[in-house]
Amino acid sequence: MTAGTTSGALEAIERIVDRGRDVLQEVVDVLHDRFDHYSWVGIYLIEDGDLVLGPWKGPEATEHVRIPVGQGICGAAAATGRTEVVDDINADSRYLACFPSTRSEIVVPISHEGSVVGEIDIDSDQPAAFGEKDRAFLERVAELVSSHAARRGL
Ligand code: SME
């Protein structure tokens, strides 16, 4: 675990995307391993109108492996196509609880050819862990993996 830089992580992710194998799992691993405040990292993919959990990395599995679009913070981001940043999950009635240690969450939609095909979901054990830098970085990561997510999902 290191306190990573976004530019170093972007370079690593560009290399993974160029290589083309197990892209989504490797990107999840990089995000989880390089940033201490990214406690649990997962990618959900749209399948038959639901968000289905794909690759993930974190201390434990989540029970929310299938989330209807529109439900929870994950479902809200998929429905609107806009990033959701929740500084205090206890103050957000949409929150679907996964881990007792989670304090804040960011969900970044992955779009391909105008449609949401999946999303990056990150839970943090720190309150208000996600700032503008995380949002801009993760929205760039979502662009980098979009064609891979489109191939895996639907
Ligand atoms: N908390 C999410 C559910 C997914 S877990 O964080 C892995 C939500 O409210 O949609």
GROMACS .gro file of N, CA and C and ligand atoms in nm:
model
  472
    1MET      N    1   0.084  -0.120   0.000
    1MET     CA    2   0.000   0.000   0.000
    1MET      C    3   0.087   0.125   0.000
    2THR      N    4   0.060   0.214  -0.094
    2THR     CA    5   0.135   0.339  -0.098
    2THR      C    6   0.039   0.454  -0.119
    3ALA      N    7   0.082   0.575  -0.085
    3ALA     CA    8   0.003   0.693  -0.118
    3ALA      C    9   0.044   0.734  -0.258
    4GLY      N   10  -0.029   0.690  -0.360
    4GLY     CA   11   0.016   0.703  -0.498
    4GLY      C   12  -0.013   0.839  -0.557
    5THR      N   13   0.051   0.864  -0.673
    5THR     CA   14   0.020   0.984  -0.749
    5THR      C   15  -0.073   0.945  -0.863
    6THR      N   16  -0.162   1.036  -0.901
    6THR     CA   17  -0.254   1.002  -1.009
    6THR      C   18  -0.180   0.987  -1.141
    7SER      N   19  -0.073   1.065  -1.162
    7SER     CA   20  -0.003   1.053  -1.291
    7SER      C   21   0.067   0.918  -1.302
    8GLY      N   22   0.127   0.870  -1.193
    8GLY     CA   23   0.191   0.738  -1.194
    8GLY      C   24   0.088   0.629  -1.218
    9ALA      N   25  -0.028   0.641  -1.155
    9ALA     CA   26  -0.133   0.541  -1.173
    9ALA      C   27  -0.187   0.545  -1.315
   10LEU      N   28  -0.203   0.665  -1.372
   10LEU     CA   29  -0.253   0.673  -1.510
   10LEU      C   30  -0.158   0.606  -1.607
   11GLU      N   31  -0.026   0.624  -1.586
   11GLU     CA   32   0.071   0.559  -1.674
   11GLU      C   33   0.058   0.408  -1.664
   12ALA      N   34   0.044   0.355  -1.542
   12ALA     CA   35   0.030   0.210  -1.524
   12ALA      C   36  -0.097   0.161  -1.591
   13ILE      N   37  -0.206   0.238  -1.580
   13ILE     CA   38  -0.333   0.197  -1.639
   13ILE      C   39  -0.326   0.204  -1.791
   14GLU      N   40  -0.256   0.303  -1.846
   14GLU     CA   41  -0.240   0.310  -1.992
   14GLU      C   42  -0.164   0.186  -2.043
   15ARG      N   43  -0.065   0.141  -1.968
   15ARG     CA   44   0.010   0.021  -2.008
   15ARG      C   45  -0.081  -0.102  -2.007
   16ILE      N   46  -0.164  -0.115  -1.902
   16ILE     CA   47  -0.255  -0.229  -1.891
   16ILE      C   48  -0.353  -0.230  -2.008
   17VAL      N   49  -0.410  -0.112  -2.038
   17VAL     CA   50  -0.510  -0.103  -2.145
   17VAL      C   51  -0.445  -0.139  -2.279
   18ASP      N   52  -0.321  -0.094  -2.300
   18ASP     CA   53  -0.251  -0.126  -2.425
   18ASP      C   54  -0.225  -0.276  -2.438
   19ARG      N   55  -0.193  -0.343  -2.327
   19ARG     CA   56  -0.165  -0.488  -2.332
   19ARG      C   57  -0.291  -0.567  -2.363
   20GLY      N   58  -0.405  -0.525  -2.307
   20GLY     CA   59  -0.533  -0.580  -2.348
   20GLY      C   60  -0.582  -0.707  -2.280
   21ARG      N   61  -0.510  -0.760  -2.181
   21ARG     CA   62  -0.557  -0.883  -2.114
   21ARG      C   63  -0.607  -0.851  -1.973
   22ASP      N   64  -0.716  -0.910  -1.931
   22ASP     CA   65  -0.769  -0.892  -1.794
   22ASP      C   66  -0.768  -0.745  -1.753
   23VAL      N   67  -0.804  -0.660  -1.849
   23VAL     CA   68  -0.788  -0.516  -1.826
   23VAL      C   69  -0.864  -0.469  -1.702
   24LEU      N   70  -0.989  -0.508  -1.690
   24LEU     CA   71  -1.071  -0.452  -1.582
   24LEU      C   72  -1.018  -0.496  -1.445
   25GLN      N   73  -0.980  -0.624  -1.433
   25GLN     CA   74  -0.926  -0.670  -1.303
   25GLN      C   75  -0.794  -0.599  -1.272
   26GLU      N   76  -0.710  -0.583  -1.371
   26GLU     CA   77  -0.581  -0.519  -1.345
   26GLU      C   78  -0.598  -0.372  -1.308
   27VAL      N   79  -0.693  -0.306  -1.371
   27VAL     CA   80  -0.718  -0.165  -1.336
   27VAL      C   81  -0.771  -0.155  -1.193
   28VAL      N   82  -0.861  -0.243  -1.157
   28VAL     CA   83  -0.913  -0.247  -1.019
   28VAL      C   84  -0.797  -0.267  -0.920
   29ASP      N   85  -0.706  -0.359  -0.954
   29ASP     CA   86  -0.593  -0.387  -0.864
   29ASP      C   87  -0.504  -0.263  -0.848
   30VAL      N   88  -0.476  -0.194  -0.959
   30VAL     CA   89  -0.392  -0.073  -0.952
   30VAL      C   90  -0.458   0.032  -0.863
   31LEU      N   91  -0.586   0.054  -0.885
   31LEU     CA   92  -0.655   0.156  -0.805
   31LEU      C   93  -0.651   0.120  -0.657
   32HIS      N   94  -0.682  -0.004  -0.627
   32HIS     CA   95  -0.685  -0.046  -0.487
   32HIS      C   96  -0.547  -0.037  -0.422
   33ASP      N   97  -0.444  -0.081  -0.496
   33ASP     CA   98  -0.311  -0.095  -0.436
   33ASP      C   99  -0.237   0.038  -0.425
   34ARG      N  100  -0.271   0.136  -0.511
   34ARG     CA  101  -0.192   0.260  -0.514
   34ARG      C  102  -0.245   0.371  -0.424
   35PHE      N  103  -0.369   0.360  -0.380
   35PHE     CA  104  -0.427   0.470  -0.301
   35PHE      C  105  -0.483   0.416  -0.171
   36ASP      N  106  -0.426   0.461  -0.062
   36ASP     CA  107  -0.467   0.412   0.070
   36ASP      C  108  -0.613   0.442   0.099
   37HIS      N  109  -0.664   0.555   0.045
   37HIS     CA  110  -0.803   0.590   0.077
   37HIS      C  111  -0.903   0.519  -0.015
   38TYR      N  112  -0.856   0.433  -0.107
   38TYR     CA  113  -0.947   0.350  -0.186
   38TYR      C  114  -0.954   0.213  -0.117
   39SER      N  115  -1.045   0.197  -0.022
   39SER     CA  116  -1.046   0.078   0.063
   39SER      C  117  -1.101  -0.045  -0.010
   40TRP      N  118  -1.205  -0.023  -0.089
   40TRP     CA  119  -1.266  -0.133  -0.168
   40TRP      C  120  -1.296  -0.076  -0.305
   41VAL      N  121  -1.252  -0.148  -0.410
   41VAL     CA  122  -1.269  -0.099  -0.548
   41VAL      C  123  -1.337  -0.208  -0.630
   42GLY      N  124  -1.444  -0.171  -0.699
   42GLY     CA  125  -1.512  -0.268  -0.785
   42GLY      C  126  -1.559  -0.204  -0.914
   43ILE      N  127  -1.578  -0.287  -1.016
   43ILE     CA  128  -1.640  -0.241  -1.141
   43ILE      C  129  -1.769  -0.320  -1.160
   44TYR      N  130  -1.879  -0.247  -1.172
   44TYR     CA  131  -2.008  -0.308  -1.206
   44TYR      C  132  -2.031  -0.290  -1.356
   45LEU      N  133  -2.093  -0.390  -1.418
   45LEU     CA  134  -2.123  -0.384  -1.561
   45LEU      C  135  -2.273  -0.399  -1.581
   46ILE      N  136  -2.328  -0.325  -1.676
   46ILE     CA  137  -2.472  -0.332  -1.704
   46ILE      C  138  -2.502  -0.464  -1.777
   47GLU      N  139  -2.600  -0.537  -1.721
   47GLU     CA  140  -2.641  -0.664  -1.781
   47GLU      C  141  -2.793  -0.673  -1.766
   48ASP      N  142  -2.865  -0.679  -1.873
   48ASP     CA  143  -3.012  -0.687  -1.869
   48ASP      C  144  -3.073  -0.578  -1.780
   49GLY      N  145  -3.019  -0.459  -1.787
   49GLY     CA  146  -3.076  -0.347  -1.711
   49GLY      C  147  -3.034  -0.339  -1.566
   50ASP      N  148  -2.954  -0.434  -1.519
   50ASP     CA  149  -2.901  -0.430  -1.382
   50ASP      C  150  -2.751  -0.406  -1.384
   51LEU      N  151  -2.700  -0.360  -1.269
   51LEU     CA  152  -2.555  -0.351  -1.250
   51LEU      C  153  -2.508  -0.482  -1.188
   52VAL      N  154  -2.418  -0.550  -1.258
   52VAL     CA  155  -2.369  -0.679  -1.209
   52VAL      C  156  -2.221  -0.663  -1.174
   53LEU      N  157  -2.185  -0.708  -1.054
   53LEU     CA  158  -2.046  -0.690  -1.009
   53LEU      C  159  -1.950  -0.771  -1.094
   54GLY      N  160  -1.848  -0.705  -1.145
   54GLY     CA  161  -1.739  -0.770  -1.219
   54GLY      C  162  -1.618  -0.780  -1.128
   55PRO      N  163  -1.500  -0.742  -1.176
   55PRO     CA  164  -1.379  -0.749  -1.094
   55PRO      C  165  -1.386  -0.656  -0.974
   56TRP      N  166  -1.330  -0.700  -0.862
   56TRP     CA  167  -1.324  -0.615  -0.743
   56TRP      C  168  -1.202  -0.653  -0.662
   57LYS      N  169  -1.158  -0.561  -0.576
   57LYS     CA  170  -1.050  -0.591  -0.482
   57LYS      C  171  -1.074  -0.514  -0.353
   58GLY      N  172  -1.064  -0.584  -0.242
   58GLY     CA  173  -1.085  -0.522  -0.112
   58GLY      C  174  -1.080  -0.628  -0.005
   59PRO      N  175  -1.096  -0.587   0.121
   59PRO     CA  176  -1.082  -0.681   0.231
   59PRO      C  177  -1.192  -0.787   0.235
   60GLU      N  178  -1.312  -0.756   0.183
   60GLU     CA  179  -1.418  -0.856   0.184
   60GLU      C  180  -1.512  -0.841   0.066
   61ALA      N  181  -1.584  -0.951   0.037
   61ALA     CA  182  -1.681  -0.950  -0.073
   61ALA      C  183  -1.805  -0.873  -0.031
   62THR      N  184  -1.876  -0.819  -0.129
   62THR     CA  185  -2.003  -0.750  -0.100
   62THR      C  186  -2.119  -0.842  -0.134
   63GLU      N  187  -2.228  -0.827  -0.058
   63GLU     CA  188  -2.349  -0.903  -0.092
   63GLU      C  189  -2.421  -0.841  -0.212
   64HIS      N  190  -2.387  -0.715  -0.245
   64HIS     CA  191  -2.457  -0.646  -0.354
   64HIS      C  192  -2.391  -0.676  -0.488
   65VAL      N  193  -2.415  -0.797  -0.537
   65VAL     CA  194  -2.354  -0.838  -0.664
   65VAL      C  195  -2.443  -0.805  -0.783
   66ARG      N  196  -2.568  -0.770  -0.758
   66ARG     CA  197  -2.661  -0.728  -0.864
   66ARG      C  198  -2.748  -0.615  -0.810
   67ILE      N  199  -2.740  -0.497  -0.872
   67ILE     CA  200  -2.812  -0.379  -0.823
   67ILE      C  201  -2.895  -0.324  -0.939
   68PRO      N  202  -3.027  -0.313  -0.922
   68PRO     CA  203  -3.108  -0.254  -1.030
   68PRO      C  204  -3.068  -0.108  -1.053
   69VAL      N  205  -3.062  -0.067  -1.180
   69VAL     CA  206  -3.036   0.075  -1.210
   69VAL      C  207  -3.144   0.158  -1.141
   70GLY      N  208  -3.100   0.264  -1.071
   70GLY     CA  209  -3.194   0.347  -0.997
   70GLY      C  210  -3.188   0.321  -0.847
   71GLN      N  211  -3.133   0.205  -0.804
   71GLN     CA  212  -3.123   0.177  -0.660
   71GLN      C  213  -2.984   0.204  -0.607
   72GLY      N  214  -2.979   0.259  -0.484
   72GLY     CA  215  -2.850   0.284  -0.420
   72GLY      C  216  -2.775   0.397  -0.489
   73ILE      N  217  -2.656   0.422  -0.439
   73ILE     CA  218  -2.571   0.526  -0.499
   73ILE      C  219  -2.522   0.476  -0.634
   74CYS      N  220  -2.494   0.345  -0.640
   74CYS     CA  221  -2.450   0.285  -0.767
   74CYS      C  222  -2.557   0.301  -0.874
   75GLY      N  223  -2.680   0.270  -0.837
   75GLY     CA  224  -2.790   0.277  -0.933
   75GLY      C  225  -2.820   0.420  -0.976
   76ALA      N  226  -2.798   0.516  -0.885
   76ALA     CA  227  -2.821   0.657  -0.919
   76ALA      C  228  -2.721   0.703  -1.024
   77ALA      N  229  -2.596   0.668  -1.006
   77ALA     CA  230  -2.492   0.710  -1.102
   77ALA      C  231  -2.519   0.648  -1.240
   78ALA      N  232  -2.564   0.522  -1.240
   78ALA     CA  233  -2.592   0.456  -1.368
   78ALA      C  234  -2.713   0.520  -1.436
   79ALA      N  235  -2.813   0.559  -1.356
   79ALA     CA  236  -2.936   0.617  -1.413
   79ALA      C  237  -2.910   0.754  -1.475
   80THR      N  238  -2.824   0.834  -1.411
   80THR     CA  239  -2.803   0.971  -1.459
   80THR      C  240  -2.681   0.983  -1.550
   81GLY      N  241  -2.588   0.888  -1.540
   81GLY     CA  242  -2.462   0.898  -1.614
   81GLY      C  243  -2.367   0.999  -1.552
   82ARG      N  244  -2.396   1.041  -1.428
   82ARG     CA  245  -2.309   1.139  -1.361
   82ARG      C  246  -2.243   1.079  -1.237
   83THR      N  247  -2.120   1.122  -1.213
   83THR     CA  248  -2.046   1.076  -1.096
   83THR      C  249  -2.118   1.116  -0.967
   84GLU      N  250  -2.124   1.022  -0.873
   84GLU     CA  251  -2.180   1.048  -0.740
   84GLU      C  252  -2.066   1.048  -0.639
   85VAL      N  253  -2.057   1.156  -0.561
   85VAL     CA  254  -1.960   1.161  -0.451
   85VAL      C  255  -2.039   1.177  -0.322
   86VAL      N  256  -2.023   1.083  -0.230
   86VAL     CA  257  -2.097   1.089  -0.104
   86VAL      C  258  -1.995   1.100   0.009
   87ASP      N  259  -1.991   1.217   0.073
   87ASP     CA  260  -1.891   1.242   0.178
   87ASP      C  261  -1.921   1.164   0.305
   88ASP      N  262  -2.052   1.144   0.334
   88ASP     CA  263  -2.093   1.074   0.456
   88ASP      C  264  -2.206   0.979   0.420
   89ILE      N  265  -2.173   0.851   0.407
   89ILE     CA  266  -2.274   0.754   0.361
   89ILE      C  267  -2.390   0.744   0.460
   90ASN      N  268  -2.365   0.774   0.589
   90ASN     CA  269  -2.472   0.767   0.690
   90ASN      C  270  -2.577   0.875   0.669
   91ALA      N  271  -2.541   0.980   0.595
   91ALA     CA  272  -2.634   1.091   0.574
   91ALA      C  273  -2.706   1.080   0.439
   92ASP      N  274  -2.687   0.969   0.367
   92ASP     CA  275  -2.748   0.954   0.234
   92ASP      C  276  -2.843   0.835   0.236
   93SER      N  277  -2.973   0.864   0.224
   93SER     CA  278  -3.074   0.758   0.239
   93SER      C  279  -3.070   0.658   0.123
   94ARG      N  280  -3.001   0.693   0.013
   94ARG     CA  281  -2.994   0.599  -0.100
   94ARG      C  282  -2.895   0.487  -0.076
   95TYR      N  283  -2.806   0.507   0.021
   95TYR     CA  284  -2.691   0.417   0.041
   95TYR      C  285  -2.733   0.273   0.069
   96LEU      N  286  -2.677   0.179  -0.006
   96LEU     CA  287  -2.694   0.036   0.021
   96LEU      C  288  -2.569  -0.009   0.095
   97ALA      N  289  -2.587  -0.053   0.220
   97ALA     CA  290  -2.473  -0.084   0.305
   97ALA      C  291  -2.400  -0.210   0.258
   98CYS      N  292  -2.268  -0.200   0.251
   98CYS     CA  293  -2.185  -0.315   0.215
   98CYS      C  294  -2.092  -0.353   0.330
   99PHE      N  295  -2.016  -0.254   0.379
   99PHE     CA  296  -1.913  -0.283   0.478
   99PHE      C  297  -1.931  -0.188   0.596
  100PRO      N  298  -1.922  -0.239   0.719
  100PRO     CA  299  -1.939  -0.153   0.837
  100PRO      C  300  -1.835  -0.042   0.845
  101SER      N  301  -1.718  -0.064   0.784
  101SER     CA  302  -1.609   0.034   0.794
  101SER      C  303  -1.623   0.150   0.696
  102THR      N  304  -1.711   0.140   0.597
  102THR     CA  305  -1.720   0.245   0.495
  102THR      C  306  -1.773   0.376   0.553
  103ARG      N  307  -1.709   0.487   0.514
  103ARG     CA  308  -1.753   0.621   0.556
  103ARG      C  309  -1.795   0.707   0.438
  104SER      N  310  -1.726   0.691   0.323
  104SER     CA  311  -1.761   0.772   0.205
  104SER      C  312  -1.746   0.686   0.079
  105GLU      N  313  -1.803   0.737  -0.031
  105GLU     CA  314  -1.808   0.653  -0.152
  105GLU      C  315  -1.807   0.743  -0.276
  106ILE      N  316  -1.745   0.693  -0.383
  106ILE     CA  317  -1.755   0.760  -0.514
  106ILE      C  318  -1.795   0.656  -0.617
  107VAL      N  319  -1.886   0.694  -0.705
  107VAL     CA  320  -1.928   0.604  -0.813
  107VAL      C  321  -1.917   0.682  -0.943
  108VAL      N  322  -1.837   0.629  -1.035
  108VAL     CA  323  -1.807   0.697  -1.162
  108VAL      C  324  -1.860   0.613  -1.278
  109PRO      N  325  -1.959   0.663  -1.350
  109PRO     CA  326  -2.012   0.586  -1.464
  109PRO      C  327  -1.907   0.565  -1.572
  110ILE      N  328  -1.917   0.452  -1.638
  110ILE     CA  329  -1.835   0.422  -1.756
  110ILE      C  330  -1.930   0.424  -1.876
  111SER      N  331  -1.906   0.517  -1.968
  111SER     CA  332  -1.995   0.530  -2.085
  111SER      C  333  -1.923   0.487  -2.211
  112HIS      N  334  -1.999   0.430  -2.303
  112HIS     CA  335  -1.944   0.390  -2.432
  112HIS      C  336  -2.047   0.422  -2.539
  113GLU      N  337  -2.006   0.498  -2.639
  113GLU     CA  338  -2.094   0.538  -2.749
  113GLU      C  339  -2.227   0.594  -2.697
  114GLY      N  340  -2.217   0.678  -2.595
  114GLY     CA  341  -2.336   0.750  -2.547
  114GLY      C  342  -2.420   0.678  -2.443
  115SER      N  343  -2.387   0.551  -2.412
  115SER     CA  344  -2.466   0.479  -2.310
  115SER      C  345  -2.377   0.440  -2.193
  116VAL      N  346  -2.439   0.434  -2.074
  116VAL     CA  347  -2.366   0.384  -1.958
  116VAL      C  348  -2.356   0.231  -1.970
  117VAL      N  349  -2.233   0.179  -1.967
  117VAL     CA  350  -2.212   0.034  -1.978
  117VAL      C  351  -2.164  -0.026  -1.846
  118GLY      N  352  -2.129   0.060  -1.751
  118GLY     CA  353  -2.082   0.010  -1.622
  118GLY      C  354  -2.041   0.126  -1.535
  119GLU      N  355  -1.969   0.095  -1.426
  119GLU     CA  356  -1.922   0.203  -1.338
  119GLU      C  357  -1.811   0.153  -1.247
  120ILE      N  358  -1.732   0.249  -1.201
  120ILE     CA  359  -1.629   0.222  -1.101
  120ILE      C  360  -1.687   0.264  -0.966
  121ASP      N  361  -1.685   0.173  -0.869
  121ASP     CA  362  -1.740   0.202  -0.736
  121ASP      C  363  -1.627   0.190  -0.634
  122ILE      N  364  -1.603   0.295  -0.559
  122ILE     CA  365  -1.496   0.291  -0.458
  122ILE      C  366  -1.552   0.333  -0.323
  123ASP      N  367  -1.530   0.247  -0.223
  123ASP     CA  368  -1.567   0.277  -0.085
  123ASP      C  369  -1.440   0.315  -0.009
  124SER      N  370  -1.453   0.415   0.081
  124SER     CA  371  -1.339   0.452   0.164
  124SER      C  372  -1.375   0.442   0.311
  125ASP      N  373  -1.279   0.397   0.389
  125ASP     CA  374  -1.296   0.393   0.535
  125ASP      C  375  -1.279   0.532   0.596
  126GLN      N  376  -1.234   0.630   0.513
  126GLN     CA  377  -1.216   0.767   0.562
  126GLN      C  378  -1.337   0.852   0.524
  127PRO      N  379  -1.383   0.941   0.614
  127PRO     CA  380  -1.493   1.030   0.577
  127PRO      C  381  -1.447   1.129   0.470
  128ALA      N  382  -1.538   1.166   0.381
  128ALA     CA  383  -1.512   1.266   0.276
  128ALA      C  384  -1.376   1.243   0.208
  129ALA      N  385  -1.353   1.117   0.169
  129ALA     CA  386  -1.220   1.081   0.115
  129ALA      C  387  -1.199   1.128  -0.028
  130PHE      N  388  -1.308   1.158  -0.101
  130PHE     CA  389  -1.295   1.179  -0.245
  130PHE      C  390  -1.315   1.326  -0.282
  131GLY      N  391  -1.210   1.385  -0.338
  131GLY     CA  392  -1.214   1.525  -0.380
  131GLY      C  393  -1.217   1.537  -0.531
  132GLU      N  394  -1.199   1.661  -0.577
  132GLU     CA  395  -1.202   1.689  -0.721
  132GLU      C  396  -1.093   1.614  -0.796
  133LYS      N  397  -0.977   1.596  -0.731
  133LYS     CA  398  -0.867   1.525  -0.796
  133LYS      C  399  -0.905   1.379  -0.823
  134ASP      N  400  -0.970   1.316  -0.722
  134ASP     CA  401  -1.014   1.177  -0.740
  134ASP      C  402  -1.118   1.169  -0.852
  135ARG      N  403  -1.212   1.265  -0.851
  135ARG     CA  404  -1.318   1.263  -0.952
  135ARG      C  405  -1.259   1.274  -1.093
  136ALA      N  406  -1.171   1.372  -1.114
  136ALA     CA  407  -1.114   1.393  -1.247
  136ALA      C  408  -1.030   1.271  -1.290
  137PHE      N  409  -0.951   1.219  -1.196
  137PHE     CA  410  -0.868   1.102  -1.225
  137PHE      C  411  -0.955   0.981  -1.262
  138LEU      N  412  -1.057   0.954  -1.180
  138LEU     CA  413  -1.138   0.834  -1.203
  138LEU      C  414  -1.226   0.848  -1.328
  139GLU      N  415  -1.266   0.971  -1.361
  139GLU     CA  416  -1.342   0.990  -1.485
  139GLU      C  417  -1.253   0.964  -1.606
  140ARG      N  418  -1.124   0.997  -1.594
  140ARG     CA  419  -1.028   0.965  -1.702
  140ARG      C  420  -1.008   0.812  -1.710
  141VAL      N  421  -0.997   0.746  -1.594
  141VAL     CA  422  -0.983   0.600  -1.593
  141VAL      C  423  -1.106   0.536  -1.659
  142ALA      N  424  -1.226   0.588  -1.628
  142ALA     CA  425  -1.349   0.534  -1.688
  142ALA      C  426  -1.344   0.545  -1.840
  143GLU      N  427  -1.289   0.656  -1.892
  143GLU     CA  428  -1.276   0.669  -2.038
  143GLU      C  429  -1.180   0.564  -2.093
  144LEU      N  430  -1.069   0.544  -2.021
  144LEU     CA  431  -0.966   0.451  -2.069
  144LEU      C  432  -1.019   0.308  -2.078
  145VAL      N  433  -1.109   0.268  -1.986
  145VAL     CA  434  -1.155   0.129  -1.984
  145VAL      C  435  -1.289   0.110  -2.055
  146SER      N  436  -1.344   0.216  -2.115
  146SER     CA  437  -1.482   0.208  -2.162
  146SER      C  438  -1.502   0.100  -2.269
  147SER      N  439  -1.410   0.086  -2.364
  147SER     CA  440  -1.435  -0.015  -2.468
  147SER      C  441  -1.423  -0.156  -2.409
  148HIS      N  442  -1.338  -0.172  -2.308
  148HIS     CA  443  -1.326  -0.304  -2.242
  148HIS      C  444  -1.452  -0.335  -2.163
  149ALA      N  445  -1.506  -0.235  -2.094
  149ALA     CA  446  -1.629  -0.256  -2.018
  149ALA      C  447  -1.745  -0.285  -2.112
  150ALA      N  448  -1.749  -0.220  -2.226
  150ALA     CA  449  -1.858  -0.243  -2.322
  150ALA      C  450  -1.852  -0.387  -2.374
  151ARG      N  451  -1.734  -0.439  -2.392
  151ARG     CA  452  -1.718  -0.577  -2.441
  151ARG      C  453  -1.760  -0.678  -2.336
  152ARG      N  454  -1.727  -0.648  -2.208
  152ARG     CA  455  -1.759  -0.743  -2.100
  152ARG      C  456  -1.907  -0.740  -2.061
  153GLY      N  457  -1.970  -0.621  -2.070
  153GLY     CA  458  -2.105  -0.608  -2.018
  153GLY      C  459  -2.212  -0.637  -2.122
  154LEU      N  460  -2.329  -0.576  -2.105
  154LEU     CA  461  -2.446  -0.585  -2.193
  154LEU      C  462  -2.517  -0.720  -2.186
  155SME     N1  463  -2.290   0.127  -0.151
  155SME     C1  464  -2.336   0.098  -0.285
  155SME     C2  465  -2.354  -0.050  -0.305
  155SME     C3  466  -2.230  -0.120  -0.352
  155SME     S1  467  -2.114  -0.148  -0.230
  155SME     O1  468  -2.058  -0.014  -0.189
  155SME     C4  469  -1.989  -0.239  -0.286
  155SME     C5  470  -2.464   0.175  -0.315
  155SME     O2  471  -2.518   0.242  -0.228
  155SME     O3  472  -2.512   0.166  -0.427
   0.00000   0.00000   0.00000
